[in-house]
Structures are given as C-alpha cells and as structure tokens.
Coordinates of C-alpha atoms in Angstrom, one line a residue:
Chain A
M26 CA -27.3 -49.7 31.5
A27 CA -27.1 -52.1 34.4
E28 CA -24.2 -54.1 33.1
R29 CA -22.6 -55.5 36.2
G30 CA -24.0 -53.1 38.9
Y31 CA -27.5 -52.6 40.3
S32 CA -30.4 -54.2 38.5
F33 CA -33.0 -52.0 40.2
S34 CA -33.8 -48.4 39.4
L35 CA -32.9 -45.7 41.9
T36 CA -35.4 -43.3 40.9
T37 CA -38.6 -44.7 42.6
F38 CA -42.1 -43.5 43.1
S39 CA -42.8 -41.8 46.6
P40 CA -46.0 -42.4 48.3
S41 CA -47.3 -39.3 46.8
G42 CA -46.6 -40.5 43.6
K43 CA -43.7 -38.2 42.8
L44 CA -40.3 -39.2 41.3
V45 CA -38.3 -37.3 43.8
Q46 CA -35.0 -38.1 42.3
I47 CA -36.0 -36.0 39.1
E48 CA -37.2 -33.2 41.5
Y49 CA -33.9 -33.0 43.1
A50 CA -32.2 -33.0 39.6
L51 CA -34.3 -30.0 38.8
S52 CA -33.0 -28.5 42.0
A53 CA -29.5 -29.0 40.8
V54 CA -30.5 -27.3 37.5
A55 CA -32.0 -24.3 39.1
A56 CA -28.7 -24.0 41.2
G57 CA -26.8 -23.6 38.0
A58 CA -25.7 -20.7 35.8
P59 CA -28.4 -18.8 34.1
S60 CA -29.0 -19.6 30.3
V61 CA -31.5 -17.9 27.9
G62 CA -32.9 -18.9 24.6
I63 CA -35.0 -16.7 22.1
K64 CA -36.5 -17.5 18.9
A65 CA -36.5 -14.7 16.4
S66 CA -38.1 -14.6 13.0
N67 CA -34.8 -15.4 11.1
G68 CA -33.0 -17.5 13.7
V69 CA -32.4 -18.6 17.4
V70 CA -30.2 -17.1 20.0
L71 CA -28.7 -18.9 23.0
A72 CA -26.8 -17.2 25.7
T73 CA -25.3 -18.3 29.1
E74 CA -23.5 -16.9 32.0
K75 CA -19.9 -18.4 32.0
K76 CA -18.4 -17.1 35.3
Q77 CA -15.2 -18.6 36.4
K78 CA -14.5 -19.0 40.0
S79 CA -10.9 -17.4 39.6
I80 CA -8.8 -15.6 37.3
L81 CA -6.5 -18.7 37.0
Y82 CA -9.1 -20.4 34.9
D83 CA -8.2 -20.4 31.1
E84 CA -11.7 -19.3 29.8
T85 CA -10.9 -20.3 26.1
S86 CA -10.3 -24.0 27.2
V87 CA -14.1 -25.0 27.8
H88 CA -17.2 -23.8 26.2
K89 CA -20.9 -24.1 27.2
V90 CA -22.4 -23.3 23.9
E91 CA -21.6 -26.1 21.6
P92 CA -22.5 -27.0 18.1
I93 CA -24.1 -30.6 17.7
T94 CA -24.1 -30.4 13.8
K95 CA -23.8 -27.5 11.3
H96 CA -27.3 -26.5 11.9
I97 CA -28.0 -27.4 15.5
G98 CA -26.5 -26.0 18.7
M99 CA -26.9 -26.4 22.5
V100 CA -26.3 -24.7 25.8
Y101 CA -27.2 -25.9 29.3
S102 CA -27.7 -25.1 32.9
G103 CA -26.8 -27.5 35.7
M104 CA -23.8 -30.0 36.0
G105 CA -20.9 -29.3 33.4
P106 CA -19.8 -33.2 33.4
D107 CA -23.3 -34.5 32.8
Y108 CA -23.7 -31.9 30.0
R109 CA -20.6 -33.3 28.1
V110 CA -22.0 -36.9 28.3
L111 CA -25.2 -35.5 26.6
L112 CA -23.3 -33.4 24.0
K113 CA -21.3 -36.4 22.9
K114 CA -24.4 -38.6 22.7
A115 CA -26.3 -35.9 20.6
R116 CA -23.5 -35.5 18.1
K117 CA -23.5 -39.2 17.7
L118 CA -27.1 -39.5 17.3
A119 CA -27.2 -36.8 14.7
Q120 CA -24.6 -38.6 12.6
Q121 CA -26.4 -41.9 13.1
Y122 CA -29.5 -40.3 11.7
F123 CA -27.4 -38.8 8.6
L124 CA -25.9 -42.4 8.0
V125 CA -29.4 -43.9 7.6
Y126 CA -31.5 -41.2 6.0
Q127 CA -28.6 -39.2 4.1
E128 CA -29.9 -35.8 5.3
P129 CA -29.4 -33.5 8.4
I130 CA -31.3 -34.5 11.4
P131 CA -34.4 -32.2 12.0
T132 CA -34.1 -30.4 15.2
A133 CA -37.3 -32.0 16.6
Q134 CA -35.8 -35.5 15.9
L135 CA -32.7 -34.9 17.8
V136 CA -34.5 -33.4 20.8
Q137 CA -36.7 -36.5 20.8
R138 CA -33.7 -38.8 20.7
I139 CA -31.6 -36.9 23.3
S140 CA -34.7 -36.8 25.6
S141 CA -35.4 -40.5 25.3
V142 CA -31.6 -40.8 26.6
M143 CA -32.4 -38.6 29.5
Q144 CA -35.5 -40.6 30.5
E145 CA -33.5 -43.9 30.3
Y146 CA -31.4 -42.6 33.0
T147 CA -34.6 -42.1 35.1
Q148 CA -35.6 -45.6 34.9
S149 CA -32.6 -47.8 34.3
G150 CA -30.5 -49.6 37.0
G151 CA -28.1 -48.2 39.2
V152 CA -28.0 -44.7 37.6
R153 CA -29.1 -41.2 38.6
P154 CA -31.0 -38.7 36.3
F155 CA -28.8 -36.1 34.6
G156 CA -28.3 -32.8 36.5
V157 CA -28.8 -30.7 33.4
S158 CA -31.5 -29.0 31.3
L159 CA -30.6 -28.5 27.8
L160 CA -31.6 -25.6 25.4
I161 CA -31.3 -27.0 21.9
A162 CA -31.5 -24.3 18.9
G163 CA -31.7 -25.5 15.1
W164 CA -32.7 -24.4 11.7
D165 CA -34.4 -26.8 9.3
D166 CA -36.6 -26.2 6.4
A167 CA -36.3 -22.3 6.6
C168 CA -37.6 -22.5 10.1
P169 CA -36.1 -21.7 13.5
F170 CA -36.6 -24.1 16.4
L171 CA -35.9 -23.8 20.2
F172 CA -36.4 -26.8 22.5
Q173 CA -35.8 -27.3 26.1
S174 CA -34.9 -30.7 27.4
D175 CA -35.4 -31.5 31.2
P176 CA -33.7 -34.2 33.4
S177 CA -37.0 -36.0 33.3
G178 CA -37.0 -36.6 29.7
A179 CA -39.7 -34.3 29.0
Y180 CA -39.1 -31.5 26.1
F181 CA -40.9 -28.4 25.2
A182 CA -40.7 -26.2 22.2
W183 CA -40.3 -22.5 23.1
K184 CA -40.4 -19.0 21.7
A185 CA -38.2 -17.8 24.5
T186 CA -37.3 -19.2 27.8
A187 CA -34.7 -18.8 30.6
M188 CA -33.2 -21.6 33.0
G189 CA -30.9 -21.9 35.8
K190 CA -30.6 -19.4 38.7
N191 CA -33.4 -16.8 38.9
Y192 CA -35.2 -18.5 35.9
M193 CA -38.6 -17.1 37.1
S194 CA -37.6 -13.5 36.9
G195 CA -35.8 -14.2 33.5
K196 CA -39.0 -15.7 32.0
T197 CA -41.0 -12.8 33.3
F198 CA -38.5 -10.3 31.7
L199 CA -38.7 -12.4 28.5
E200 CA -42.5 -12.3 28.5
K201 CA -42.6 -8.5 28.6
R202 CA -40.0 -8.3 25.8
Y203 CA -40.8 -10.8 23.5
N204 CA -42.6 -10.2 20.2
M205 CA -43.0 -12.4 17.2
D206 CA -41.3 -9.9 14.8
L207 CA -37.8 -9.9 16.5
E208 CA -35.0 -10.2 14.3
V209 CA -31.6 -12.1 15.4
D210 CA -29.9 -9.0 16.2
D211 CA -32.6 -7.8 18.6
A212 CA -32.9 -11.2 20.0
I213 CA -29.3 -11.1 20.8
H214 CA -29.6 -7.9 22.7
T215 CA -32.6 -9.0 24.5
A216 CA -30.8 -12.2 25.7
I217 CA -27.9 -10.2 27.0
L218 CA -30.2 -8.0 28.8
T219 CA -32.2 -10.9 30.2
L220 CA -28.8 -12.3 31.5
K221 CA -27.8 -8.8 33.0
E222 CA -30.9 -8.9 35.0
S223 CA -29.4 -11.5 37.5
F224 CA -25.8 -10.9 36.7
E225 CA -23.7 -10.0 39.8
G226 CA -20.8 -7.9 38.8
Q227 CA -19.6 -6.5 35.7
M228 CA -20.6 -8.5 32.3
T229 CA -17.7 -8.9 29.9
E230 CA -17.2 -10.7 26.8
D231 CA -15.2 -13.2 28.6
N232 CA -17.9 -14.2 31.2
I233 CA -20.7 -14.7 28.8
E234 CA -21.2 -17.0 25.8
V235 CA -23.6 -16.4 23.0
G236 CA -24.5 -18.6 20.0
I237 CA -26.8 -18.1 17.1
C238 CA -28.5 -20.3 14.6
T239 CA -29.6 -19.0 11.3
E240 CA -30.1 -20.3 7.8
T241 CA -26.4 -20.3 7.3
G242 CA -26.2 -22.6 10.3
F243 CA -25.0 -22.5 13.9
R244 CA -22.2 -20.8 15.3
R245 CA -20.7 -19.3 18.6
L246 CA -20.0 -15.3 18.6
T247 CA -16.5 -14.6 18.9
T248 CA -15.5 -12.5 22.0
A249 CA -14.9 -9.6 19.8
E250 CA -18.6 -9.8 18.5
V251 CA -19.9 -10.4 22.0
K252 CA -18.0 -7.1 23.1
D253 CA -19.7 -5.2 20.3
Y254 CA -23.1 -6.1 21.5
L255 CA -22.1 -5.4 25.2
A256 CA -21.0 -1.9 24.1
A257 CA -24.4 -1.3 22.5
I258 CA -26.2 -2.0 26.0
V259 CA -24.1 0.1 28.3
Chain B
M8 CA -40.7 -27.2 44.3
S9 CA -41.3 -29.5 47.4
R10 CA -38.6 -30.3 49.8
G11 CA -39.0 -34.1 50.4
S12 CA -36.8 -36.1 52.6
S13 CA -34.2 -38.2 51.3
A14 CA -34.2 -42.1 51.4
G15 CA -31.0 -41.8 53.5
F16 CA -28.9 -43.2 50.7
D17 CA -27.8 -39.9 49.2
R18 CA -24.8 -39.9 51.3
H19 CA -23.8 -43.4 50.5
I20 CA -24.1 -43.7 46.6
T21 CA -24.2 -41.0 43.9
I22 CA -27.8 -40.1 44.0
F23 CA -29.3 -36.6 44.1
S24 CA -30.1 -35.0 47.7
P25 CA -33.0 -32.9 48.3
E26 CA -30.9 -29.8 47.5
G27 CA -29.7 -31.1 44.4
R28 CA -26.4 -32.1 45.5
L29 CA -24.2 -35.0 45.1
Y30 CA -22.7 -35.8 48.6
Q31 CA -20.5 -38.6 47.6
V32 CA -18.8 -36.4 45.0
E33 CA -18.3 -33.7 47.7
Y34 CA -16.9 -36.2 50.0
A35 CA -14.5 -37.5 47.3
F36 CA -13.0 -33.9 47.3
K37 CA -12.5 -34.1 51.0
A38 CA -10.7 -37.5 50.5
I39 CA -8.1 -35.8 48.3
N40 CA -6.9 -34.1 51.4
Q41 CA -6.1 -37.5 52.9
G42 CA -2.8 -37.6 51.1
G43 CA -1.6 -34.6 53.1
L44 CA 0.3 -33.2 50.2
T45 CA -0.2 -30.1 48.1
S46 CA 0.6 -29.9 44.5
L47 CA 0.5 -27.0 41.9
A48 CA 1.1 -26.3 38.3
I49 CA 2.0 -23.1 36.4
R50 CA 2.0 -22.3 32.7
G51 CA 4.9 -20.2 31.5
Q52 CA 5.4 -18.3 28.3
D53 CA 7.1 -21.4 26.7
C54 CA 6.9 -24.1 29.3
A55 CA 4.6 -26.0 31.9
V56 CA 5.7 -27.0 35.4
V57 CA 4.2 -29.3 37.9
I58 CA 5.6 -29.4 41.6
T59 CA 4.6 -31.3 44.5
Q60 CA 6.1 -32.1 48.0
K61 CA 8.0 -35.4 48.5
K62 CA 7.3 -36.7 52.0
V63 CA 8.8 -40.1 52.6
P64 CA 7.0 -41.1 55.8
D65 CA 9.3 -44.0 56.8
K66 CA 13.1 -43.9 56.8
L67 CA 13.2 -47.6 55.7
L68 CA 11.1 -46.7 52.4
D69 CA 13.1 -46.6 49.2
A70 CA 12.7 -42.8 48.6
S71 CA 13.3 -43.2 44.8
T72 CA 10.0 -45.2 44.6
V73 CA 8.0 -42.6 46.3
T74 CA 6.6 -40.3 43.5
H75 CA 3.4 -38.2 42.5
L76 CA 4.6 -37.3 39.3
F77 CA 3.8 -39.7 36.3
K78 CA 4.7 -39.7 32.7
I79 CA 1.6 -40.5 30.5
T80 CA 3.1 -40.4 27.3
E81 CA 6.5 -39.1 26.1
N82 CA 5.2 -35.6 25.9
I83 CA 2.5 -35.6 28.6
G84 CA 3.0 -35.8 32.1
C85 CA 0.9 -35.4 35.3
V86 CA 0.9 -34.8 39.1
M87 CA -1.6 -36.7 41.2
S88 CA -3.1 -35.4 44.4
G89 CA -5.0 -37.5 46.9
M90 CA -5.4 -41.2 47.7
T91 CA -2.4 -43.1 46.2
A92 CA -4.3 -46.2 45.0
D93 CA -6.9 -44.2 43.2
S94 CA -4.2 -42.0 41.7
K95 CA -2.3 -45.1 40.3
S96 CA -5.3 -46.4 38.9
Q97 CA -6.3 -43.2 37.0
V98 CA -2.8 -42.9 35.7
Q99 CA -3.0 -46.4 34.4
R100 CA -6.2 -45.5 32.7
A101 CA -4.7 -42.4 31.3
R102 CA -1.9 -44.3 29.9
Y103 CA -4.2 -46.8 28.5
E104 CA -6.3 -44.0 26.9
A105 CA -3.4 -42.2 25.5
A106 CA -2.0 -45.4 23.7
N107 CA -5.4 -46.4 22.4
W108 CA -5.7 -42.9 20.8
K109 CA -2.4 -43.4 19.1
Y110 CA -3.5 -46.8 18.0
K111 CA -6.8 -45.8 16.5
Y112 CA -5.9 -42.3 15.1
G113 CA -2.3 -42.5 14.4
Y114 CA -1.1 -39.4 16.1
E115 CA -0.3 -38.5 19.7
I116 CA -3.3 -37.4 21.9
P117 CA -3.4 -33.7 22.5
V118 CA -3.4 -32.7 26.2
D119 CA -6.9 -31.3 26.3
M120 CA -8.5 -34.5 24.7
L121 CA -6.7 -36.8 27.3
C122 CA -7.8 -34.6 30.3
K123 CA -11.4 -34.5 28.7
R124 CA -11.5 -38.2 28.3
M125 CA -10.4 -38.7 31.9
A126 CA -13.0 -36.2 33.2
D127 CA -15.6 -38.2 31.2
I128 CA -14.6 -41.3 32.8
S129 CA -14.9 -39.6 36.2
Q130 CA -18.3 -38.4 35.3
V131 CA -19.5 -41.9 34.9
Y132 CA -18.3 -42.7 38.5
T133 CA -20.8 -39.7 39.6
Q134 CA -23.7 -41.1 37.7
N135 CA -23.5 -45.0 38.4
A136 CA -24.3 -46.0 41.8
E137 CA -22.2 -49.1 41.6
M138 CA -19.0 -47.2 41.3
R139 CA -17.5 -44.5 43.7
P140 CA -15.9 -41.4 42.5
L141 CA -12.2 -41.6 42.9
G142 CA -10.5 -39.6 45.6
C143 CA -7.7 -37.9 43.5
C144 CA -7.2 -35.0 41.3
M145 CA -5.2 -35.0 38.1
I146 CA -3.2 -32.0 36.9
V147 CA -1.8 -32.8 33.3
I148 CA 0.8 -30.7 31.5
G149 CA 1.9 -30.8 28.0
V150 CA 2.7 -28.9 24.9
D151 CA 0.0 -28.6 22.3
E152 CA 1.0 -28.2 18.7
E153 CA -1.2 -25.2 18.1
C154 CA -1.8 -23.6 21.4
G155 CA 1.7 -24.1 23.1
P156 CA 2.2 -25.2 26.7
Q157 CA -1.1 -26.3 28.6
V158 CA -2.0 -27.2 32.1
Y159 CA -5.2 -29.1 32.6
K160 CA -6.8 -30.3 35.8
C161 CA -9.7 -33.0 36.1
D162 CA -11.3 -33.6 39.5
P163 CA -13.6 -36.2 41.0
A164 CA -16.9 -34.5 39.9
G165 CA -15.8 -35.0 36.3
Y166 CA -15.1 -31.2 35.8
Y167 CA -11.9 -30.2 33.8
C168 CA -10.5 -26.9 32.7
G169 CA -7.4 -25.4 31.3
F170 CA -5.5 -23.1 33.6
K171 CA -2.9 -20.6 33.7
A172 CA -1.9 -21.9 37.0
T173 CA -3.6 -24.2 39.5
A174 CA -3.3 -26.1 42.8
A175 CA -4.7 -29.2 44.4
G176 CA -4.4 -30.9 47.8
V177 CA -4.5 -29.8 51.5
K178 CA -3.5 -26.2 51.1
Q179 CA -5.3 -25.6 47.8
T180 CA -7.1 -22.5 48.5
E181 CA -4.2 -20.6 50.0
A182 CA -2.0 -21.7 47.0
T183 CA -4.6 -20.7 44.6
S184 CA -4.8 -17.2 46.3
F185 CA -1.0 -16.7 46.1
L186 CA -1.2 -17.6 42.3
E187 CA -4.0 -15.5 41.7
K188 CA -1.8 -12.6 43.0
K189 CA 1.2 -13.6 40.8
V190 CA -0.9 -14.2 37.6
K191 CA -2.4 -10.6 37.8
K192 CA 1.0 -9.1 37.8
K193 CA 2.7 -11.0 35.1
L194 CA 1.8 -13.8 32.8
D195 CA 4.7 -14.5 30.5
W196 CA 7.3 -16.4 32.8
T197 CA 10.5 -17.8 31.4
F198 CA 11.5 -21.3 32.3
A199 CA 13.5 -20.3 35.3
Q200 CA 10.9 -17.8 36.7
T201 CA 8.0 -20.4 36.4
I202 CA 10.0 -22.9 38.5
E203 CA 10.9 -20.3 40.9
T204 CA 7.4 -19.0 41.2
A205 CA 6.3 -22.6 41.8
I206 CA 8.8 -23.2 44.7
T207 CA 8.0 -19.8 46.3
C208 CA 4.2 -20.4 46.1
L209 CA 4.6 -24.0 47.9
S210 CA 7.3 -22.7 50.4
T211 CA 5.1 -19.7 51.5
V212 CA 1.8 -21.5 51.7
L213 CA 3.4 -24.5 53.6
S214 CA 5.7 -22.4 55.6
I215 CA 8.7 -24.9 54.8
D216 CA 12.2 -24.0 53.6
F217 CA 12.6 -26.8 51.1
K218 CA 15.5 -29.0 50.6
P219 CA 16.1 -30.6 47.1
T220 CA 14.9 -33.9 48.5
E221 CA 11.6 -32.6 49.7
L222 CA 10.4 -31.4 46.1
E223 CA 9.4 -33.2 43.1
I224 CA 9.4 -31.0 40.0
G225 CA 8.2 -32.0 36.4
V226 CA 8.7 -29.8 33.3
I227 CA 7.8 -29.5 29.7
T228 CA 9.1 -26.8 27.4
T229 CA 8.3 -25.8 23.9
E230 CA 11.9 -26.6 22.7
D231 CA 11.9 -29.9 24.3
P232 CA 8.4 -31.2 24.6
K233 CA 9.4 -34.2 26.6
F234 CA 8.2 -34.6 30.1
R235 CA 11.1 -34.5 32.3
I236 CA 11.5 -35.0 36.1
L237 CA 14.2 -32.5 37.5
T238 CA 17.2 -34.2 39.3
E239 CA 18.1 -33.2 42.8
S240 CA 21.0 -31.3 41.6
E241 CA 18.9 -29.2 39.1
I242 CA 16.3 -28.5 41.9
D243 CA 19.2 -27.5 44.0
V244 CA 20.3 -25.0 41.5
H245 CA 16.9 -23.3 41.5
L246 CA 16.7 -23.2 45.3
V247 CA 20.0 -21.7 45.5
S248 CA 19.2 -19.0 43.1
L249 CA 16.0 -18.2 45.0
S250 CA 17.9 -18.1 48.2
E251 CA 20.4 -15.8 46.6
R252 CA 17.7 -13.3 45.4
E253 CA 16.8 -13.1 49.2

C-alpha cells in the first residue's frame, strides 16, 4: 500500500485509545444518503435514496445498488467514489474465489474479505479509511444473508438495518415493523416506508433504488417495478 | 459520536476532518476557479456539444496554441476546466487509458467507461496522502453505440455522472441554473439549437457578447461521431443566426 509514499499510518491512537480517523469516517457515512436492508424469509431487500442535486443529472448513468456476483448485491451510504473502489475489489475477490474453488463465493466469505480490505486502509501507510459503510445481501445454500461492513473493517450480520442520515430513527422504525415471517414483497414495502420516514420531498421511482436477492439471484428492480410498489403505498 | 479535535493535518493532506469531510478535496474544487474560465456541455437529440471561453491573456501568445478542448480518441473529446498543468496531465492520462483499452480489448473505449476510469484514478488521489487531488474538472463527450450522444463529467472528488447538460468553472452555479430552466422546457435539441443554447447560456451568465475568436466549441454528432472543433467561420455562422433571431 505504501509504495513510494508515506511509510507510516495516518490512523493512529488518540490518548484515550480511540482511532479518531475511523470515527470521522463514520461521521462521513452518517452524513450520507440513507440506505436500508431487510432480510425476509425468502430473500433480502436493499433500498437507498438516490437524490440528485439537479434535474440536469442523468439518473440512469450511475447506480448505487450494484451486483457483485449473480447471487450477491451491495449498496452503500457515504462517499460514492470510495464505494466504486470497494465494488471493483469485491467483484474481483468473488472471481478469484471462484477460480480457486470452482463454486460461487459464500456471502459471509465475501464480506470477510472485503472487510479485510477496509481494515487494511486503517492501518497501512499514507492512506485514509474508506468513507462508506456497505450493506451486502446474498443468497447461498437456500439461506438469505444481510451483512453490514463499516470503515473500521468490522462487519455485522443483520435481520434489518438502516445506515446514513437519520439511521437511528430508521432502525427504531424497523425494530417495530420487523418480524421473522416477512416475505420479500412485504420487505420491499417496509424498506420503502423506512426510507419515506426521513425523505424530504416527493418520493418517485427516479430518486430511490431497490435491489432484491432471492434464490433466483440478485437483481436491481426496474423503475417500473419501483413505481408499482410506490403506488401501493400512497 | 465524540467530537475530537483534529491533529491539524486534515487541511493539508486527504485525511478525514472531525466532521467527516475531506478539506483537501474541497480546496481542489476551489482551485478549479483559478483558471478564471467557465465551460459547459449540452446533450442534444443527436449530438453533444462542449463550449468554453477562449481568453488569450497576452497579445504575444500564439492564440492557436491556447486551447481547453482536447481530443482523447477520434470519437471522444473533452473540455478541461481549472489549473492548466493538472488539466494537461489528466488529458494525457485519459489518452493513455483509452489507448490501453483499445490494445487490451480490441475495441474503442465507451465514453462512460473512460469517465469512470478517470474518476477512479481521481479517487485514489483523495485517499492517498502522498498525492494531492488534481485541481481540474473534465467534461467528456462522445457518441455511445447503444445510448447515443453522451455527456459525462468527473471532478476532483472522484465523482462522475452522466448529464443532460452541465457546467464547470467560475460561473458554474449560474450556468447550471440557466441550463436547468432550458432543460425543463425542452430536451430534444437539434444540432444548431444545441450550439445556440450553449452560446446563449455562456453569453447570459458571463454578460459577454462573444466574438468568434473568444469561443471554443467542440461537437460530436451521431451521423459523424468524430470529435470536431468548430472553426472561427462556423462559430460565426451560429453567432450571426443568434443575433438575427434577436
């Protein structure tokens, strides 16, 4: 990591034993656009707010909910450019696993590897931690999985969670609404409602993105499908 | 979440500040205004246009060598806004990346992939302390085989996006508001309309009545997807038709 630059880490301990750069990175995440993940009995739902600052932006040119493999997808809260780096690395790690083991990478393995990468950037020379938290959704062995990966390199498995702006109220909302028997359709409905809690302005199919992971694999919902779900809410 | 005090370096290298901001990246955006120019790009129905001011600060300078429009490949062009040296460096890198892609994969790099690659490189500068972000903004235009004419912009933060119309430089905010109003009304401009809207936008925002020597315009159309810089006489034709309309 420190090829020709700094040979010392920029993330160092404060007198109280904290790694402040990581805490600041978490602030950057908490200032980012809200995203939500919910694990249902037959799949996982990822949803995020994608508000563009101006109508001049072409919303179809960049996506936040992205597939990593056929059966794993990811969304983030925080800094977009940092996310692209991790997305690229995650895709490569998944293929490297397949090359060696000739089977699709289990979600937990991918999460463990990408979290290692994030941890490296908190300890290597001359680099800063990533300013994103990732929500990774996958389906392997007839089981759905939802993981969150933080800038520190720590990862957690969730039943449902929220990240980004107003994540505390999002999580409280989910705690009330979550139950183990949710199906994917209900989960999509709940995810959109969670986003709506902190949404300023009118929610349309162009300013949110939803992805689902079921036994048929991971895919991002089309704007038409999102529109149908939104119509069911109003 | 405790608010610690920074060690003082967060303004000098790209590490996080206590609020989770990257000051060096924010300063890089301010550096784009050092150039003192404004540029913009508009996507029409079957064309994409980039336009920028041409200011030759010294009469002794050879005006033909002063340019902010660059050809990256035969079919992709860009306008650079900001610090000249950083701009030239980024253009060289873009040309290398495009040529490398052609060598590795055997076909021309699509506009969005080029912009993504340049943005990914810019992101590295925001994460490694030993390199500062570049003080320039690149707006790329090209015609995509599947999606038609495209306008993409990438900035010092490593962020990139496709646009219907966009601006960069000193009067970026004013130009963007102007373009937003125009785009709300109409989105399928013809070639001539796109160029005229671009000229009108710059004129209005900078309050300058342009002469052909004070503008640089680069175009790409679906019928002729080669990046072409308009000559003075072609620019004059558009300026005349604009003035006739008034």
